[in-house]
PDB file of C-alpha atoms in Angstrom:
ATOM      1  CA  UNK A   1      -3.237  41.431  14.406  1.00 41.00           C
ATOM      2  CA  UNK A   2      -0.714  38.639  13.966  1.00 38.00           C
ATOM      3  CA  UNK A   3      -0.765  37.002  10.307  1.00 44.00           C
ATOM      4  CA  UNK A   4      -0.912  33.062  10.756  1.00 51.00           C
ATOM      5  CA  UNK A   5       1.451  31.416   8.135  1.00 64.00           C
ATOM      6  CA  UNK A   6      -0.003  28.653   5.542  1.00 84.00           C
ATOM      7  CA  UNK A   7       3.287  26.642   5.536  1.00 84.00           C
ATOM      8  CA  UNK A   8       5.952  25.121   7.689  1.00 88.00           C
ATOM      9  CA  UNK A   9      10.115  25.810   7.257  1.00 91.00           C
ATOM     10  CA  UNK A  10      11.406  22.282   5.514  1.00 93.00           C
ATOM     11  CA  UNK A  11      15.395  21.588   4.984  1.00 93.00           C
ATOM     12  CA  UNK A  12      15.792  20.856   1.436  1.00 94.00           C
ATOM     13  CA  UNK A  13      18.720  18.707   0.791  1.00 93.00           C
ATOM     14  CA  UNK A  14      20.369  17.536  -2.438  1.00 92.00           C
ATOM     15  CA  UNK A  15      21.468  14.224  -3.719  1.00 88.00           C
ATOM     16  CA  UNK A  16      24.483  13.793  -1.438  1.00 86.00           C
ATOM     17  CA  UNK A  17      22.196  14.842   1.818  1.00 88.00           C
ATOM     18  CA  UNK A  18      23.438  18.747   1.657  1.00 90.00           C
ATOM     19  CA  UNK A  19      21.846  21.315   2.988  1.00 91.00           C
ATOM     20  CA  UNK A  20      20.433  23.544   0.198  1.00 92.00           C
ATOM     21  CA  UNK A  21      18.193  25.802   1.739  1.00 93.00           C
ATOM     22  CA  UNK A  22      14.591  25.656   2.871  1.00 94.00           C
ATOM     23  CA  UNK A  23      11.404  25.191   1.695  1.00 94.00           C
ATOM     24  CA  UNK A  24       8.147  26.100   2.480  1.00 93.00           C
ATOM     25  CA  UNK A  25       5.389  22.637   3.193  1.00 94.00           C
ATOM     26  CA  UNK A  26       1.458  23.739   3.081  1.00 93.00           C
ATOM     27  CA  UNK A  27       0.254  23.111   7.081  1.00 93.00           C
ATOM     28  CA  UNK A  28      -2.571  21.273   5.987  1.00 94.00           C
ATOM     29  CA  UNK A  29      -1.059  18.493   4.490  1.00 94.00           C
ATOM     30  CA  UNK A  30       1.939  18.096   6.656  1.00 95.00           C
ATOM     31  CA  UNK A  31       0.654  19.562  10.017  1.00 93.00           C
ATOM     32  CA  UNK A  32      -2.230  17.478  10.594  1.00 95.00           C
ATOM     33  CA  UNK A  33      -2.886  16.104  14.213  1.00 96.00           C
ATOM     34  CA  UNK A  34      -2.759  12.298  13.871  1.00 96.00           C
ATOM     35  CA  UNK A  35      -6.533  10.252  14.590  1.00 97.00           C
ATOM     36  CA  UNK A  36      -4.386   6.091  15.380  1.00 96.00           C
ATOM     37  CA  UNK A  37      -7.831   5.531  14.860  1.00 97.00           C
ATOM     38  CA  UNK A  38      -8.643   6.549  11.719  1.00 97.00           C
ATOM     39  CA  UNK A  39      -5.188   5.695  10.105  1.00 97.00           C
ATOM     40  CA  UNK A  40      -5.957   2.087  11.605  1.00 97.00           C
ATOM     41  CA  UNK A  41      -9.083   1.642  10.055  1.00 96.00           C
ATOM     42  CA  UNK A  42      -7.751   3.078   6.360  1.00 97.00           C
ATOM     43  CA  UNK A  43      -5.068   0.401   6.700  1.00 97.00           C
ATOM     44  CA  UNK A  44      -7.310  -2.084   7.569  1.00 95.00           C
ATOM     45  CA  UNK A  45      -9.571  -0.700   4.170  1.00 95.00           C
ATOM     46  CA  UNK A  46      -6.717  -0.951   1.926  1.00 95.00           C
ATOM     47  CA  UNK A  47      -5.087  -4.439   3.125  1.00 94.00           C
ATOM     48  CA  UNK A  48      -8.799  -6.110   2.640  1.00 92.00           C
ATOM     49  CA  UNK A  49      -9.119  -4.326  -1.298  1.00 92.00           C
ATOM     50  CA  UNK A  50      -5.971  -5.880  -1.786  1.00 89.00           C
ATOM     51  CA  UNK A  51      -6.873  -9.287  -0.686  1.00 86.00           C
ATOM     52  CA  UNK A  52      -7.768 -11.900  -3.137  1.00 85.00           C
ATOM     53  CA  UNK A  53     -10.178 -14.528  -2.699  1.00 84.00           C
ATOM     54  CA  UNK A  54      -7.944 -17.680  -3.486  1.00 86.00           C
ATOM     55  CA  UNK A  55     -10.122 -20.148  -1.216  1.00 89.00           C
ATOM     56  CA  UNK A  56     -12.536 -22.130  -2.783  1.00 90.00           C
ATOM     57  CA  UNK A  57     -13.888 -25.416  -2.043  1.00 92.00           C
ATOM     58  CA  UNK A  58     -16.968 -27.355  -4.191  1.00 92.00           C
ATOM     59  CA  UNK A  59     -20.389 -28.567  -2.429  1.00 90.00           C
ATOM     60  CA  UNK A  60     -22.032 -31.091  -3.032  1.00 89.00           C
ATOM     61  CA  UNK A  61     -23.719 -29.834  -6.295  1.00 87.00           C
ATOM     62  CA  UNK A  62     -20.252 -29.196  -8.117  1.00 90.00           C
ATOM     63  CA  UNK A  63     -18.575 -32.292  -7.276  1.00 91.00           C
ATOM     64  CA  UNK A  64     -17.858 -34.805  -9.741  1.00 89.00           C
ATOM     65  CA  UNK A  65     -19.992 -37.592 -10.083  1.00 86.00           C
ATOM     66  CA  UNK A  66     -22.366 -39.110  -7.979  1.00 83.00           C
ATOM     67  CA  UNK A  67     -25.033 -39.705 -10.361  1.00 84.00           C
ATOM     68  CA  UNK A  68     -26.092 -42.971  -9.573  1.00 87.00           C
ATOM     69  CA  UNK A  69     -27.503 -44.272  -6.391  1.00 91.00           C
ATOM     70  CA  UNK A  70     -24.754 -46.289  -4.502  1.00 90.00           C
ATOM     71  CA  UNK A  71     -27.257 -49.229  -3.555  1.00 92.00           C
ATOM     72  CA  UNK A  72     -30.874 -49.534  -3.430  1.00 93.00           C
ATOM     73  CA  UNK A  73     -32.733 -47.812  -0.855  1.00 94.00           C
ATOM     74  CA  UNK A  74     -33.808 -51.042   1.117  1.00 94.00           C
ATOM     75  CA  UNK A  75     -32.540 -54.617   1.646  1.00 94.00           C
ATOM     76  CA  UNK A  76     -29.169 -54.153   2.271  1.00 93.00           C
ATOM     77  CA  UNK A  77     -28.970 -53.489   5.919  1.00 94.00           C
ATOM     78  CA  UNK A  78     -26.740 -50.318   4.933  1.00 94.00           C
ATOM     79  CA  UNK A  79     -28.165 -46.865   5.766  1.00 92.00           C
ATOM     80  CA  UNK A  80     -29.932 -45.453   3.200  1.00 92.00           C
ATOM     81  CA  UNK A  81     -27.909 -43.000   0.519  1.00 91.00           C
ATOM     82  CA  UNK A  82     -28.528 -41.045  -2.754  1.00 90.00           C
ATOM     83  CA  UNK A  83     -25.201 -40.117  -3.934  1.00 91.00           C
ATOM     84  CA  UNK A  84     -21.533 -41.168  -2.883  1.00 90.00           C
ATOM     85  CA  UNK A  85     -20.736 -37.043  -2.941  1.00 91.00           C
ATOM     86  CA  UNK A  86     -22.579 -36.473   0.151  1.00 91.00           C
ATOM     87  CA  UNK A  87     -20.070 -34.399   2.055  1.00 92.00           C
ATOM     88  CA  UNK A  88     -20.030 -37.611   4.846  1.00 91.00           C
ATOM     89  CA  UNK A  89     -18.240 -39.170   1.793  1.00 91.00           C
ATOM     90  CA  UNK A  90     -14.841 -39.674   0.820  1.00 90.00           C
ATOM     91  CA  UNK A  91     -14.247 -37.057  -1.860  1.00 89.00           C
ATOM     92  CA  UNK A  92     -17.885 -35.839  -1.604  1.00 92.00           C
ATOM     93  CA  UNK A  93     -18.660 -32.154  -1.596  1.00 92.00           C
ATOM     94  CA  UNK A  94     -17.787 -29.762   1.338  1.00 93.00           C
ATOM     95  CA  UNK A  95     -19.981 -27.930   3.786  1.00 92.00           C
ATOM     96  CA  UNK A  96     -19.559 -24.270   4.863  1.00 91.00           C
ATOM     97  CA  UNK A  97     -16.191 -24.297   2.903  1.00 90.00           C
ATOM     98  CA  UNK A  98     -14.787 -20.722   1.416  1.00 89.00           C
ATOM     99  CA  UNK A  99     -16.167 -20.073  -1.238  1.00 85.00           C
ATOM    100  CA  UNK A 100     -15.899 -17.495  -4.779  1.00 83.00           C
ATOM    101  CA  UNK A 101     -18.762 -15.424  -3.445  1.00 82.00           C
ATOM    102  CA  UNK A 102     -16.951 -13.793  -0.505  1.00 83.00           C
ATOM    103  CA  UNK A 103     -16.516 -10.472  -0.544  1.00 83.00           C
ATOM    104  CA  UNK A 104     -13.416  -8.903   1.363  1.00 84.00           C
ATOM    105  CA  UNK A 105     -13.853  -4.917   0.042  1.00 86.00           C
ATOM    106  CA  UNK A 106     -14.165  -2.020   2.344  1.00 89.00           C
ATOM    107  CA  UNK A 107     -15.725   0.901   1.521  1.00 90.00           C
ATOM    108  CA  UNK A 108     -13.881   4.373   3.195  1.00 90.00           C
ATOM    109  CA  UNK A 109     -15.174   7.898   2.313  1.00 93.00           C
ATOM    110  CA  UNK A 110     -12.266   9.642   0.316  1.00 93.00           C
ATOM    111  CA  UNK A 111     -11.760  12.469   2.696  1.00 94.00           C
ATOM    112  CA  UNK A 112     -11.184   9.705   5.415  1.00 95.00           C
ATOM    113  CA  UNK A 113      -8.660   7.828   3.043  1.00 95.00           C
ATOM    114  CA  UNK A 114      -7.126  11.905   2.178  1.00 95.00           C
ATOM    115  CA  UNK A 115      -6.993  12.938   6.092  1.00 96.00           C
ATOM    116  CA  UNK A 116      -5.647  10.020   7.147  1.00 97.00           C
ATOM    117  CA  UNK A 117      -2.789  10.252   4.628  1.00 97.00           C
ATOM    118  CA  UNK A 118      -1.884  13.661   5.527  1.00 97.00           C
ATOM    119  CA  UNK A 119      -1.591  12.473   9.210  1.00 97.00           C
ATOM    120  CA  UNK A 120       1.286   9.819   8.330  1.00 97.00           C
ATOM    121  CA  UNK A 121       2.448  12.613   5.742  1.00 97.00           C
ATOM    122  CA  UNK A 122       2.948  15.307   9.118  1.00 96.00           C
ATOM    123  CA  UNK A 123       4.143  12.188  11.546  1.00 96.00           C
ATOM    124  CA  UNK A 124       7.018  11.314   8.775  1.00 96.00           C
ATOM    125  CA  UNK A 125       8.184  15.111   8.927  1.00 95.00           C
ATOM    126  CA  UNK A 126       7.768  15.561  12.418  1.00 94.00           C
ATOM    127  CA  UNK A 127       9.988  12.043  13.165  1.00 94.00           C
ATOM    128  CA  UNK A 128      12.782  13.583  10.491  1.00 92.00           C
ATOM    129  CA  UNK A 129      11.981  10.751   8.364  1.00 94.00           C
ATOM    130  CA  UNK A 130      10.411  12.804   5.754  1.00 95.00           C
ATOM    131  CA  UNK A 131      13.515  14.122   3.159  1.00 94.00           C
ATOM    132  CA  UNK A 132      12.525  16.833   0.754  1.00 95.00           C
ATOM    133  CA  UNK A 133      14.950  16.446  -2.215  1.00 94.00           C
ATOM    134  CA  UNK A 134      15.962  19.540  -4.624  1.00 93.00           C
ATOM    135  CA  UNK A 135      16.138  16.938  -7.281  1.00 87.00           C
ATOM    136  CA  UNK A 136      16.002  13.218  -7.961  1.00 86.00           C
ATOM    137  CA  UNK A 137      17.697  12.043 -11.664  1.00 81.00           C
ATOM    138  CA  UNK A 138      19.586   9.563 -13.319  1.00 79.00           C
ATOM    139  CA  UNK A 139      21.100   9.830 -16.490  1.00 77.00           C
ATOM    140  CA  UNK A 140      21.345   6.165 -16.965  1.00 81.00           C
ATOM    141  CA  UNK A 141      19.142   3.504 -15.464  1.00 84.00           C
ATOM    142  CA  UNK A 142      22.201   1.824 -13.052  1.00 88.00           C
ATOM    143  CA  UNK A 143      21.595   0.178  -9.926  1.00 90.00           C
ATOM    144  CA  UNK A 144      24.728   0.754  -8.452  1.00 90.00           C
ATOM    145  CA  UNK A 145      24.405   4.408  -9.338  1.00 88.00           C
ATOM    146  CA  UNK A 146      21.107   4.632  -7.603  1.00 90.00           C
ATOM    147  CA  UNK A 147      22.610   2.857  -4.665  1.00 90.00           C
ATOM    148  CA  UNK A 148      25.382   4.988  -4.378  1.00 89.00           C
ATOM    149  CA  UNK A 149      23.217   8.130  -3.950  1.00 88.00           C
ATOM    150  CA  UNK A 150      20.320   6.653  -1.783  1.00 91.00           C
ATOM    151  CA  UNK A 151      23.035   5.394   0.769  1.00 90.00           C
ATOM    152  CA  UNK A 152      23.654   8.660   1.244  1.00 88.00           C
ATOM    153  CA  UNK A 153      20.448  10.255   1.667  1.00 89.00           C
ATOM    154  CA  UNK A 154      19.100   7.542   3.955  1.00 88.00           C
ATOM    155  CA  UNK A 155      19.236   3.713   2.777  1.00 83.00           C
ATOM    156  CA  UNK A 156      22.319   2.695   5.418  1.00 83.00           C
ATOM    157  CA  UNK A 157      19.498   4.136   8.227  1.00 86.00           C
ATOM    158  CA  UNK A 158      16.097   2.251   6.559  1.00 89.00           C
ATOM    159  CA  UNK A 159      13.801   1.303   3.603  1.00 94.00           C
ATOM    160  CA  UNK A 160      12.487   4.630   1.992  1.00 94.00           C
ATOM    161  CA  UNK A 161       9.340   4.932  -0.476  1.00 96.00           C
ATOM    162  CA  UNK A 162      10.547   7.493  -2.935  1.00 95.00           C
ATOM    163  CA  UNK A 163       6.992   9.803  -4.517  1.00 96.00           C
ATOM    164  CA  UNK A 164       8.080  10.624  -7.844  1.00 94.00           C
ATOM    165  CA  UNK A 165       6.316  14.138  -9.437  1.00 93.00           C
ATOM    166  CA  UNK A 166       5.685  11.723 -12.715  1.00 91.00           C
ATOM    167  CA  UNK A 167       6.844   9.040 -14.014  1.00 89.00           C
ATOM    168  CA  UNK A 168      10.865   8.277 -14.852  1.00 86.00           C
ATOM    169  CA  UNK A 169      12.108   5.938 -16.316  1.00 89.00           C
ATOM    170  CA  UNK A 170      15.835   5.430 -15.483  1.00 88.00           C
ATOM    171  CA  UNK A 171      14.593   6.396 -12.019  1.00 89.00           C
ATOM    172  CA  UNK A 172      12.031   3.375 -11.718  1.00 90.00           C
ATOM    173  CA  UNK A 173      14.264   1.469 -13.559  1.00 92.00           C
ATOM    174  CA  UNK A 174      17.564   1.823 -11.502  1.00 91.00           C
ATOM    175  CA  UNK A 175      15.686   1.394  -8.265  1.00 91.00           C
ATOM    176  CA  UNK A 176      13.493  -1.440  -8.751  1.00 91.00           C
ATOM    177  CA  UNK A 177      15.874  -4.098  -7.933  1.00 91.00           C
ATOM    178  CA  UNK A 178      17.398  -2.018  -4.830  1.00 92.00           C
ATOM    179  CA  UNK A 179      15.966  -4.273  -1.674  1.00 92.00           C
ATOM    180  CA  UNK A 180      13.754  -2.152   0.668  1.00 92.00           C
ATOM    181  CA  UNK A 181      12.897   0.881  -2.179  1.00 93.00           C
ATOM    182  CA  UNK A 182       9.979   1.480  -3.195  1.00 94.00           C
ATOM    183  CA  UNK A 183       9.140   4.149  -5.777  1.00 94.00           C
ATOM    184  CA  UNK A 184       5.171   5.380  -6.622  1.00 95.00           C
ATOM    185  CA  UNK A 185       3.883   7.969  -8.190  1.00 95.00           C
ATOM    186  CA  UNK A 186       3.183  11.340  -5.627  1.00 95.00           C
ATOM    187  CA  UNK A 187      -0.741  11.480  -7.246  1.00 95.00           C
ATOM    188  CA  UNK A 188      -0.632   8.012  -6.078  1.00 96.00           C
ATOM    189  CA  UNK A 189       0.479   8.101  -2.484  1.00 96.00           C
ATOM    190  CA  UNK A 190      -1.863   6.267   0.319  1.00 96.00           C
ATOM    191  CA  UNK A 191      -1.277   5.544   3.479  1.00 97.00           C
ATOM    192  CA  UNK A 192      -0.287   1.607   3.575  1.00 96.00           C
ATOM    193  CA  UNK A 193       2.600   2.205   1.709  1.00 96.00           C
ATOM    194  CA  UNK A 194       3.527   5.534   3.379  1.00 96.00           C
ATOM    195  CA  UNK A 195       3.518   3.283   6.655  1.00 96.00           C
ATOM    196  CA  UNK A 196       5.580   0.414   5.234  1.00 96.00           C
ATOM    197  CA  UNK A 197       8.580   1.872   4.771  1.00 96.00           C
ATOM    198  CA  UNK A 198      10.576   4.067   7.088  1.00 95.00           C
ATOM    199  CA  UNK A 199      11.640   7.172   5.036  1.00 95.00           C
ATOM    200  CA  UNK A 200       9.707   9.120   2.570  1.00 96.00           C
ATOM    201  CA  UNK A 201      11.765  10.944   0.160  1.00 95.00           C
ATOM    202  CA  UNK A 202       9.707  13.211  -1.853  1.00 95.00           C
ATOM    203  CA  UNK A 203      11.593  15.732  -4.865  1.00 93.00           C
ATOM    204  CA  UNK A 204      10.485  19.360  -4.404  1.00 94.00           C
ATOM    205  CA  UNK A 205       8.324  19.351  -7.947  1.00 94.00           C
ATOM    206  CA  UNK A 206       6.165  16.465  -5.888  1.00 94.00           C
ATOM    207  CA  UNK A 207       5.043  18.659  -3.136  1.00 94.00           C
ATOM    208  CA  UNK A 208       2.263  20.608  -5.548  1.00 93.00           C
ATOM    209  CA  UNK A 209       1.559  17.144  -7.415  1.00 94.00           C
ATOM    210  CA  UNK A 210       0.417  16.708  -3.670  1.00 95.00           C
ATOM    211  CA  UNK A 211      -1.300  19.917  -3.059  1.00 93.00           C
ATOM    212  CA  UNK A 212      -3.034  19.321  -6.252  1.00 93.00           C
ATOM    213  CA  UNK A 213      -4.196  15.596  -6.562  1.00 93.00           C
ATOM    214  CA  UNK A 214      -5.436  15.995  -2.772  1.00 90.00           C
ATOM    215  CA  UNK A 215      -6.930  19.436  -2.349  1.00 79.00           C
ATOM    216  CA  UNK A 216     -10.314  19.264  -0.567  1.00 63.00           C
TER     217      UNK A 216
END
């Protein structure tokens, strides 16, 4: 009877991209056959929550004026009118404009949104663009500190989207104004911005903030 193993062998690397050792990833969240399909339609889910409904244009009921008639219904040899904001009128209302009452959300079942994450989780370590850090610190919140050490775990090569275990300060604060770094939370991870950036760059401590916020 053979005994079928839970996790797959990881490099763990330190700040200056050294080998430390290894380190064990659970299958299930980072040995998941990828579903395009699926993935697709998440994205698609998250892009239209984000959207805002800026478009807005007024009928004829919430335009300005247009209280009085124009002219009297007969005699005048003009066509007949009630109110100069008819939408045939300069500065009149609008017809079938946007307006607030669209609704863009998408609802996706949460196990959808989960497995679909842990697909681009398992295609980032199968491309080697997935780096599992022993640590990630600052002691002061520099940029060109930061810099120095993300150029050499990956920054020269891409953009990276570094999953903190919780939140740091100097960390966020050192990176934010680094072009192409992103930093988030690791309870906080989704799939949009898992896609939009090239590397992933994840601290050891984040893997079981992983396991934990998205265990079945």
């Amino acid at each position: 009877m053979f005994h079928v193993s839970c996790f797959m062998k990881t490099i763990l690397y330190n700040q200056n991209r050294e080998e430390v050792g290894k380190i064990d990833l659970p299958k299930e969240i980072f040995e998941v056959k990828m579903n395009l399909d699926l993935v697709h339609q998440v994205v698609l889910a998250q892009r239209a929550n984000q959207r805002r409904n800026i478009a807005k244009t007024k009928d004829r009921s919430e335009v300005r004026g247009g209280g009085r008639k124009p002219w009297r219904q007969k005699g005048t040899g003009r066509a007949r009118v009630g109110s100069n904001r008819s939408p045939i009128w300069r500065g009149g209302g609008v017809t079938f404009g946007p307006t607030a009452e669209r609704v863009f959300k998408k609802k996706i079942a949460k196990k959808m949104k989960r497995k679909a994450l842990f697909m681009v989780l398992s295609a980032k370590a199968k491309d080697n663009l997935l780096l599992v850090i022993d640590s990630l610190s600052f002691e002061k919140a520099k940029t060109k500190l930061a810099k120095k050490i993300l150029n050499k775990l990956f920054l020269e090569k891409g953009s990276g989207l570094i999953a903190l275990p919780e939140i740091d300060k100097n960390a966020i604060l050192a990176l934010r104004n680094i072009p192409r770094i992103a930093t988030i939370q690791a309870k906080d991870l989704n799939v949009l911005d898992a896609l939009s950036y090239k590397y992933l760059i994840i601290p050891k401590e984040a893997i079981g903030v992983i396991k934990e916020t998205f265990k079945s």
